[in-house]
Amino acid sequence: MDRSLDDFLFSSFRSIGLGGGLYCQTGVLSRRNDTDPSSSWTIVAAFSTKDSEQVATVPTQPDEAPRGDASGFTRYMKQDLVSGLLVSLIALPLCLGISLACGYPPIAGIFTAIIGSILCTFLSNSELTIKGPAAGLIVIVVGCIEDFGGNGMTGGWMDADMTAYKAALAVGVAAAVLQILFGFFRAGILGEFFPTAAVHGMLAAIGIIIMIKQFPVALGVIGAGGEPLEMLREIPRYLAEANPAIASIGIVSLAIMFAWPLVRDRVSFLKPIPAPLVVLLVAVPMGMGFDLLHAHPYSLADHEYQLGEQYLVKMPDRVFGMFDDITFPEFSALQQPKAWKWVTMFFLIGTLESLLSAKAVDLLDPWKRKTNMNRDIVAVGVANLAASSLGGLPMISEIVRSKANIDNGARTRFADMWHGIFLLLCVALIPTVLHRIPLAALAAMLVYTGFRLSHPSEFLHVWRIGKEQLAIFVTTVVVVLATDLLIGVAAGVILKMIIHASNGMPLKSMFKPFLEIQDVNKNTSMIVAKESAVFSNWIPFRRQIEQVGLVQKRNLIVDLSGTKLVDHSVIEKLKEMERDFQQEGLEFEVRGLDSLQPLAGGSHAARKVGLTKLQRITVVTEPSLEDRLIREIVEFGISGYTSTPCSGAGRRQIADGHERSPRVRIEVIASASSAKMVIDFLRREILDEHRITVCVETVSVFRADDFCDSLK
């Protein structure tokens, strides 16, 4: 894997809850022994995460990129059909759990996955993404339900819940219309506005809220609800009121979710079996053992507890009964002003998450196919319109199921369609079997998902990028927990602007980049940026990059040496642009970053104008070595040196009676990595045979790239 992908993949995976980090542990080149005409060489790489170690097989340099057209449907049917089946086994319990957590009927999540998978297969050009309900939308959907008088299914299904459900469906329809317009007017780039730290803080806060909300459900506590911070204070009460039988199902299910990845990676034949399926294979028999289908009491430690169907998923009681549960929106709810707050949140958060996920899946695509983001948003909007009109949840491009789709060998978008068809068959033909799934097991899956979204290592990763990024991240998390998502993200955005202003960003360039375009040669142009390059002026900056480079098919150089501030978000997005140019067979180069002072030690840390710390190496040696040393130093990427004839004597020479001898003094300024290479060379090649004196100092310089070619 290209090492330049590390930070972006880490951020993308963490934003959708894939473990605590991504670090390449080992790589082995192997050849697949199969007859698939699209097969070629593959890289088999083991990645280590805090939760598990995953082995990913990534095809590279295929003979032909599979396409989801009529010929691709038949050519790759076997691979897509198998992957669709395996993904549906993961999606089934997650769709049910997410729907219940949102305060919708459980079957609503299945409706969404079926509709999204079929419509988006033919409307989007994204080949490997799986569409469906996502845990990241739980917080806004249940917030909408509660604002319209529902209780998120915490106290049983009542008339008020149905009213709130129909109102939320109307909100979903309105948000879907905005998504369609968003894509038609090619506004997909607006997803680029939000600073990375604020987006990750929002997702971490969503993870925390999911854990808080689902914890009492996993313990069998009926009627738990309220604001996240209120529920957090109530955790001791939830523990005291836990139903032991139900809690045992929840605890065992949660243990399986954490332990199964470790077991699966040590037993090769278990690798295709997903953790949610194992949870169901254990939890359903436990529920049958407790006879949850029939209401009855039981006693334990002098306390009496109740068991019954209220702890099971509510599903149709007959084959094809799912069609009885189709529900239509109550559009009169849109006359209430509060409805439009939720329309905005459905639209903004859903669109942003879908764009992030689609980008992450493009990076994982073995054939490096690129999704048209505007077209994909239109497809998601159309599918959301249909799903909300028939009683379904909002949907996005879902990263966890998409990654499973890739790992299972999918080739084209028809794998998404097959996953929806298998879900349709399950809910239509075996609804009474699905009714046996305990709610505690689904809640445990969501607690695990929430933990991964808000993994502690995410805080550490943001801190390594920069303290100001951690401040934005934590502020977003805290404000979201105390208020809501929109206010939390707005707080993160405002804080970032304040930090930028304090770091010397000119206010006139807050939203407008100052760019100068130059032609370097007949194939290459250069954009020279002035003043600042930050998240708030990135959209017009990006459009200029696309127009000059990608549209006109020209190589591009972006010179940032004249800016006063470049923030972390722009540095990350420039790395993304580099990959976009590579996909088009064009060159993309960023210059001048290292003429600015980094605000932290990370490679993607924000940078501002100021002095940069480099290493000064001074070597005093005999004149005969001068040419050799200078030649080696330049090869290490150091673009300048000084060489001065001198004379002197060392301790041993003075002791031998020599006053002084001819010497040469060579001085260079280098980055830490180049300085290390010079020192290693001197130790390895020079010190054993020649007498030299070496001094290394840390110095502060202007325009570091004037000294080191390797920094440009």
PDB file of C-alpha atoms in Angstrom, residues 79 173 181 220 244 276 320 339 432 482 550 638 648:
ATOM      1  CA  GLN A  79     -18.565 -13.759  -7.208  1.00  0.00           C
ATOM      2  CA  VAL A 173     -38.892  12.417   2.098  1.00  0.00           C
ATOM      3  CA  LEU A 181     -31.240  18.496  -5.927  1.00  0.00           C
ATOM      4  CA  GLY A 220     -33.215  -5.752  29.641  1.00  0.00           C
ATOM      5  CA  PRO A 244     -30.558 -11.168  34.682  1.00  0.00           C
ATOM      6  CA  PRO A 276     -23.161 -10.749  13.991  1.00  0.00           C
ATOM      7  CA  PHE A 320     -45.224 -12.160   3.019  1.00  0.00           C
ATOM      8  CA  ALA A 339     -39.628  19.545  11.168  1.00  0.00           C
ATOM      9  CA  THR A 432     -41.373 -15.995  12.381  1.00  0.00           C
ATOM     10  CA  ALA A 482     -24.805  18.396  25.627  1.00  0.00           C
ATOM     11  CA  LEU A 550      -8.312  17.322 -14.232  1.00  0.00           C
ATOM     12  CA  ILE A 638      20.454  18.324   0.472  1.00  0.00           C
ATOM     13  CA  GLY A 648      43.744  23.331  12.809  1.00  0.00           C
TER      14      GLY A 648
END
